[in-house]
């Protein structure tokens, strides 16, 4: 059954030329022209990659610090004790603890956006991997979320660092800001994210690494990017 679209969505879709691919600057400019809903939509860049998500050596994941942040209040949970816990609290982490916080998560608590843990705490944190993993919240050394320097990690996350990971359908996406951001800020954030995903190409990946890239705002149509943006390297 065909999905019913709102009048606002149809007006936005009319601004995207069928069959056309857009330069990044033009795509961002088009997104900013969309009729806005009653909230400030998040702008997302989404990749469809030519890798096999079932193969561990073709996993694509990483993190990138966006030059202009995400515009989102990031809620951080830190699994740590002692000085590392105190440092995380001082840096502004919303939830800090060790055994009690782990028990809370075991009970279903996941009201946070990023989880950070010290290496020492990871032995216990792994016990809640079944809760954190499916939500993309499991701390990982590759994304800088397993560290003794909890204050630095909290500051980076709150300043605009985003983590990304390949999903089971071969897609990677990241929020690069809000529609209310000025065009230059969105462009620079988008380029930083695109460059990071390109650098994360697995050595074992064969053929075309990037199949397509789309820029979109929440509850709005996607704007496809021209291939020169992601094949120039």
mmCIF file of C-alpha atoms in Angstrom:
data_model
loop_
_atom_site.group_PDB
_atom_site.id
_atom_site.type_symbol
_atom_site.label_atom_id
_atom_site.label_comp_id
_atom_site.label_asym_id
_atom_site.label_seq_id
_atom_site.Cartn_x
_atom_site.Cartn_y
_atom_site.Cartn_z
ATOM 1 C CA UNK A 1 0.000 0.000 0.000
ATOM 2 C CA UNK A 2 1.376 3.381 -0.998
ATOM 3 C CA UNK A 3 2.329 5.575 1.929
ATOM 4 C CA UNK A 4 0.358 8.786 2.283
ATOM 5 C CA UNK A 5 2.569 11.873 2.289
ATOM 6 C CA UNK A 6 1.730 15.213 3.869
ATOM 7 C CA UNK A 7 1.325 18.376 1.781
ATOM 8 C CA UNK A 8 4.513 19.712 3.368
ATOM 9 C CA UNK A 9 6.452 16.584 2.331
ATOM 10 C CA UNK A 10 5.103 16.805 -1.227
ATOM 11 C CA UNK A 11 6.179 20.457 -1.479
ATOM 12 C CA UNK A 12 9.664 19.466 -0.314
ATOM 13 C CA UNK A 13 9.797 16.544 -2.757
ATOM 14 C CA UNK A 14 8.920 18.905 -5.607
ATOM 15 C CA UNK A 15 12.225 20.724 -4.935
ATOM 16 C CA UNK A 16 14.240 17.540 -5.621
ATOM 17 C CA UNK A 17 14.659 16.900 -9.342
ATOM 18 C CA UNK A 18 13.958 13.266 -10.240
ATOM 19 C CA UNK A 19 17.031 11.426 -11.503
ATOM 20 C CA UNK A 20 19.417 14.253 -10.645
ATOM 21 C CA UNK A 21 22.407 13.950 -8.324
ATOM 22 C CA UNK A 22 23.574 17.038 -6.490
ATOM 23 C CA UNK A 23 26.847 18.665 -5.535
ATOM 24 C CA UNK A 24 27.170 18.794 -1.736
ATOM 25 C CA UNK A 25 26.667 22.566 -1.537
ATOM 26 C CA UNK A 26 23.572 22.376 -3.748
ATOM 27 C CA UNK A 27 22.171 19.445 -1.751
ATOM 28 C CA UNK A 28 22.551 21.265 1.568
ATOM 29 C CA UNK A 29 21.013 24.399 0.048
ATOM 30 C CA UNK A 30 18.045 22.344 -1.170
ATOM 31 C CA UNK A 31 17.495 20.792 2.262
ATOM 32 C CA UNK A 32 17.456 24.247 3.833
ATOM 33 C CA UNK A 33 14.739 25.334 1.352
ATOM 34 C CA UNK A 34 12.364 22.549 2.384
ATOM 35 C CA UNK A 35 9.162 23.673 4.139
ATOM 36 C CA UNK A 36 10.009 23.142 7.798
ATOM 37 C CA UNK A 37 7.894 21.129 10.268
ATOM 38 C CA UNK A 38 7.085 22.542 13.703
ATOM 39 C CA UNK A 39 10.473 21.528 15.092
ATOM 40 C CA UNK A 40 14.113 21.960 14.099
ATOM 41 C CA UNK A 41 14.832 18.836 12.006
ATOM 42 C CA UNK A 42 18.099 16.936 12.272
ATOM 43 C CA UNK A 43 20.092 16.755 9.039
ATOM 44 C CA UNK A 44 21.599 13.350 8.274
ATOM 45 C CA UNK A 45 24.117 12.068 5.744
ATOM 46 C CA UNK A 46 23.506 8.409 4.838
ATOM 47 C CA UNK A 47 25.761 6.034 2.902
ATOM 48 C CA UNK A 48 24.909 2.773 1.199
ATOM 49 C CA UNK A 49 28.193 0.864 1.034
ATOM 50 C CA UNK A 50 29.381 -1.964 -1.197
ATOM 51 C CA UNK A 51 30.627 -4.133 1.655
ATOM 52 C CA UNK A 52 29.293 -7.326 3.213
ATOM 53 C CA UNK A 53 27.995 -6.639 6.755
ATOM 54 C CA UNK A 54 28.202 -10.381 7.507
ATOM 55 C CA UNK A 55 32.003 -10.365 7.214
ATOM 56 C CA UNK A 56 33.899 -9.062 10.220
ATOM 57 C CA UNK A 57 36.810 -7.864 8.089
ATOM 58 C CA UNK A 58 34.447 -5.606 6.153
ATOM 59 C CA UNK A 59 32.971 -3.874 9.176
ATOM 60 C CA UNK A 60 32.902 -0.080 8.853
ATOM 61 C CA UNK A 61 32.864 1.920 12.071
ATOM 62 C CA UNK A 62 34.513 4.987 13.471
ATOM 63 C CA UNK A 63 34.023 8.398 15.011
ATOM 64 C CA UNK A 64 34.501 11.975 13.870
ATOM 65 C CA UNK A 65 34.443 15.334 15.625
ATOM 66 C CA UNK A 66 32.165 17.682 13.726
ATOM 67 C CA UNK A 67 33.618 21.218 13.550
ATOM 68 C CA UNK A 68 30.265 22.789 14.427
ATOM 69 C CA UNK A 69 28.748 20.129 16.693
ATOM 70 C CA UNK A 70 25.418 18.383 16.170
ATOM 71 C CA UNK A 71 23.073 20.857 17.830
ATOM 72 C CA UNK A 72 21.934 18.094 20.146
ATOM 73 C CA UNK A 73 22.231 17.852 23.902
ATOM 74 C CA UNK A 74 24.123 14.573 24.176
ATOM 75 C CA UNK A 75 23.357 12.565 27.313
ATOM 76 C CA UNK A 76 26.411 10.622 28.456
ATOM 77 C CA UNK A 77 26.686 7.614 30.765
ATOM 78 C CA UNK A 78 30.119 6.783 32.166
ATOM 79 C CA UNK A 79 30.963 3.441 33.773
ATOM 80 C CA UNK A 80 33.854 4.220 36.078
ATOM 81 C CA UNK A 81 34.928 4.426 39.702
ATOM 82 C CA UNK A 82 37.251 6.606 41.739
ATOM 83 C CA UNK A 83 39.099 9.500 40.117
ATOM 84 C CA UNK A 84 37.842 8.607 36.619
ATOM 85 C CA UNK A 85 34.250 8.831 37.834
ATOM 86 C CA UNK A 86 34.908 12.181 39.518
ATOM 87 C CA UNK A 87 36.505 13.515 36.334
ATOM 88 C CA UNK A 88 33.524 12.398 34.249
ATOM 89 C CA UNK A 89 31.101 14.112 36.623
ATOM 90 C CA UNK A 90 33.134 17.320 36.518
ATOM 91 C CA UNK A 91 33.125 17.185 32.699
ATOM 92 C CA UNK A 92 29.324 17.124 32.654
ATOM 93 C CA UNK A 93 28.374 13.457 32.215
ATOM 94 C CA UNK A 94 24.718 12.959 33.141
ATOM 95 C CA UNK A 95 25.072 9.442 34.569
ATOM 96 C CA UNK A 96 28.221 8.225 36.302
ATOM 97 C CA UNK A 97 28.729 5.046 38.291
ATOM 98 C CA UNK A 98 29.886 1.480 38.209
ATOM 99 C CA UNK A 99 28.062 -1.449 39.789
ATOM 100 C CA UNK A 100 24.891 0.503 40.556
ATOM 101 C CA UNK A 101 24.761 1.971 37.047
ATOM 102 C CA UNK A 102 25.309 -1.479 35.533
ATOM 103 C CA UNK A 103 22.413 -2.874 37.599
ATOM 104 C CA UNK A 104 20.251 0.022 36.447
ATOM 105 C CA UNK A 105 21.019 -0.779 32.802
ATOM 106 C CA UNK A 106 20.320 -4.474 33.451
ATOM 107 C CA UNK A 107 16.910 -3.314 34.606
ATOM 108 C CA UNK A 108 16.267 -1.658 31.257
ATOM 109 C CA UNK A 109 17.658 1.856 31.700
ATOM 110 C CA UNK A 110 19.099 3.208 28.431
ATOM 111 C CA UNK A 111 18.087 6.862 28.623
ATOM 112 C CA UNK A 112 21.407 8.138 27.287
ATOM 113 C CA UNK A 113 23.016 8.695 23.875
ATOM 114 C CA UNK A 114 26.632 7.632 24.465
ATOM 115 C CA UNK A 115 28.272 5.233 26.906
ATOM 116 C CA UNK A 116 31.893 5.570 28.018
ATOM 117 C CA UNK A 117 33.830 3.146 30.210
ATOM 118 C CA UNK A 118 37.301 2.803 31.668
ATOM 119 C CA UNK A 119 39.283 -0.292 30.603
ATOM 120 C CA UNK A 120 39.018 -1.560 34.172
ATOM 121 C CA UNK A 121 35.220 -1.280 34.122
ATOM 122 C CA UNK A 122 34.820 -3.118 30.825
ATOM 123 C CA UNK A 123 34.978 -6.559 32.465
ATOM 124 C CA UNK A 124 31.649 -5.823 34.142
ATOM 125 C CA UNK A 125 30.224 -3.652 31.337
ATOM 126 C CA UNK A 126 30.505 -6.607 28.924
ATOM 127 C CA UNK A 127 27.814 -8.307 31.034
ATOM 128 C CA UNK A 128 25.302 -5.763 29.719
ATOM 129 C CA UNK A 129 26.417 -5.994 26.074
ATOM 130 C CA UNK A 130 23.062 -7.548 25.158
ATOM 131 C CA UNK A 131 21.354 -4.382 26.338
ATOM 132 C CA UNK A 132 23.839 -1.825 25.018
ATOM 133 C CA UNK A 133 24.899 -3.529 21.787
ATOM 134 C CA UNK A 134 21.590 -3.539 19.868
ATOM 135 C CA UNK A 135 21.165 0.167 20.681
ATOM 136 C CA UNK A 136 24.643 1.070 19.456
ATOM 137 C CA UNK A 137 25.699 2.076 22.972
ATOM 138 C CA UNK A 138 28.435 -0.455 23.726
ATOM 139 C CA UNK A 139 31.745 1.301 24.576
ATOM 140 C CA UNK A 140 34.516 0.513 22.091
ATOM 141 C CA UNK A 141 38.214 1.459 22.044
ATOM 142 C CA UNK A 142 38.002 2.182 18.292
ATOM 143 C CA UNK A 143 35.560 5.025 18.906
ATOM 144 C CA UNK A 144 37.396 6.401 21.945
ATOM 145 C CA UNK A 145 34.670 5.362 24.370
ATOM 146 C CA UNK A 146 36.912 2.961 26.321
ATOM 147 C CA UNK A 147 39.486 5.153 28.009
ATOM 148 C CA UNK A 148 40.984 6.169 31.334
ATOM 149 C CA UNK A 149 40.691 9.829 30.306
ATOM 150 C CA UNK A 150 36.956 10.029 30.894
ATOM 151 C CA UNK A 151 36.907 13.832 31.065
ATOM 152 C CA UNK A 152 38.400 14.147 27.581
ATOM 153 C CA UNK A 153 35.972 11.582 26.170
ATOM 154 C CA UNK A 154 32.956 13.336 27.703
ATOM 155 C CA UNK A 155 34.103 16.719 26.420
ATOM 156 C CA UNK A 156 34.648 15.385 22.894
ATOM 157 C CA UNK A 157 31.254 13.726 22.742
ATOM 158 C CA UNK A 158 29.442 16.786 24.009
ATOM 159 C CA UNK A 159 31.397 19.074 21.657
ATOM 160 C CA UNK A 160 30.110 17.215 18.621
ATOM 161 C CA UNK A 161 31.842 13.878 18.140
ATOM 162 C CA UNK A 162 29.629 11.287 16.518
ATOM 163 C CA UNK A 163 30.131 7.542 16.268
ATOM 164 C CA UNK A 164 28.954 5.517 13.289
ATOM 165 C CA UNK A 165 28.700 1.829 12.457
ATOM 166 C CA UNK A 166 27.659 -0.256 9.474
ATOM 167 C CA UNK A 167 24.165 -1.744 9.880
ATOM 168 C CA UNK A 168 22.988 -5.146 8.651
ATOM 169 C CA UNK A 169 21.807 -3.654 5.359
ATOM 170 C CA UNK A 170 25.170 -2.099 4.496
ATOM 171 C CA UNK A 171 24.221 1.438 5.496
ATOM 172 C CA UNK A 172 26.073 4.035 7.569
ATOM 173 C CA UNK A 173 24.496 7.292 8.690
ATOM 174 C CA UNK A 174 25.365 10.238 10.884
ATOM 175 C CA UNK A 175 23.613 13.363 12.127
ATOM 176 C CA UNK A 176 25.522 16.445 10.953
ATOM 177 C CA UNK A 177 23.475 19.193 12.600
ATOM 178 C CA UNK A 178 20.105 20.916 12.469
ATOM 179 C CA UNK A 179 18.309 22.663 9.601
ATOM 180 C CA UNK A 180 18.678 25.899 11.586
ATOM 181 C CA UNK A 181 22.485 25.713 11.228
ATOM 182 C CA UNK A 182 23.866 28.121 8.657
ATOM 183 C CA UNK A 183 24.759 26.556 5.329
ATOM 184 C CA UNK A 184 28.524 26.823 5.830
ATOM 185 C CA UNK A 185 28.355 24.938 9.155
ATOM 186 C CA UNK A 186 26.276 22.123 7.626
ATOM 187 C CA UNK A 187 28.643 21.900 4.648
ATOM 188 C CA UNK A 188 31.739 21.629 6.842
ATOM 189 C CA UNK A 189 30.098 19.082 9.144
ATOM 190 C CA UNK A 190 28.922 17.018 6.161
ATOM 191 C CA UNK A 191 32.370 17.048 4.566
ATOM 192 C CA UNK A 192 34.020 15.986 7.828
ATOM 193 C CA UNK A 193 31.643 13.022 8.132
ATOM 194 C CA UNK A 194 31.998 12.018 4.466
ATOM 195 C CA UNK A 195 35.800 12.155 4.677
ATOM 196 C CA UNK A 196 35.776 10.009 7.825
ATOM 197 C CA UNK A 197 33.608 7.280 6.259
ATOM 198 C CA UNK A 198 35.802 7.253 3.147
ATOM 199 C CA UNK A 199 38.909 6.810 5.320
ATOM 200 C CA UNK A 200 37.205 3.919 7.137
ATOM 201 C CA UNK A 201 37.134 1.753 3.979
ATOM 202 C CA UNK A 202 38.162 -1.812 4.933
ATOM 203 C CA UNK A 203 41.262 -3.143 3.192
ATOM 204 C CA UNK A 204 39.287 -6.251 2.190
ATOM 205 C CA UNK A 205 36.498 -4.287 0.456
ATOM 206 C CA UNK A 206 36.320 -4.981 -3.277
ATOM 207 C CA UNK A 207 34.580 -3.082 -6.065
ATOM 208 C CA UNK A 208 32.805 0.201 -5.471
ATOM 209 C CA UNK A 209 33.066 1.004 -1.762
ATOM 210 C CA UNK A 210 30.342 3.681 -1.855
ATOM 211 C CA UNK A 211 27.155 2.902 -3.753
ATOM 212 C CA UNK A 212 25.295 6.107 -2.906
ATOM 213 C CA UNK A 213 25.162 9.018 -0.458
ATOM 214 C CA UNK A 214 22.080 10.986 0.507
ATOM 215 C CA UNK A 215 21.530 14.157 2.520
ATOM 216 C CA UNK A 216 18.168 14.473 4.254
ATOM 217 C CA UNK A 217 16.357 16.263 7.038
ATOM 218 C CA UNK A 218 13.970 14.485 9.403
ATOM 219 C CA UNK A 219 10.518 13.926 7.848
ATOM 220 C CA UNK A 220 11.789 15.245 4.499
ATOM 221 C CA UNK A 221 12.897 13.558 1.250
ATOM 222 C CA UNK A 222 16.521 12.674 0.626
ATOM 223 C CA UNK A 223 18.774 14.548 -1.787
ATOM 224 C CA UNK A 224 21.231 12.208 -3.606
ATOM 225 C CA UNK A 225 24.834 13.358 -3.962
ATOM 226 C CA UNK A 226 26.824 13.143 -7.186
ATOM 227 C CA UNK A 227 29.419 10.383 -7.229
ATOM 228 C CA UNK A 228 32.390 12.748 -7.635
ATOM 229 C CA UNK A 229 31.970 13.674 -3.964
ATOM 230 C CA UNK A 230 32.878 10.178 -2.802
ATOM 231 C CA UNK A 231 34.991 8.773 -5.647
ATOM 232 C CA UNK A 232 37.554 11.593 -5.946
ATOM 233 C CA UNK A 233 39.865 9.819 -3.493
#
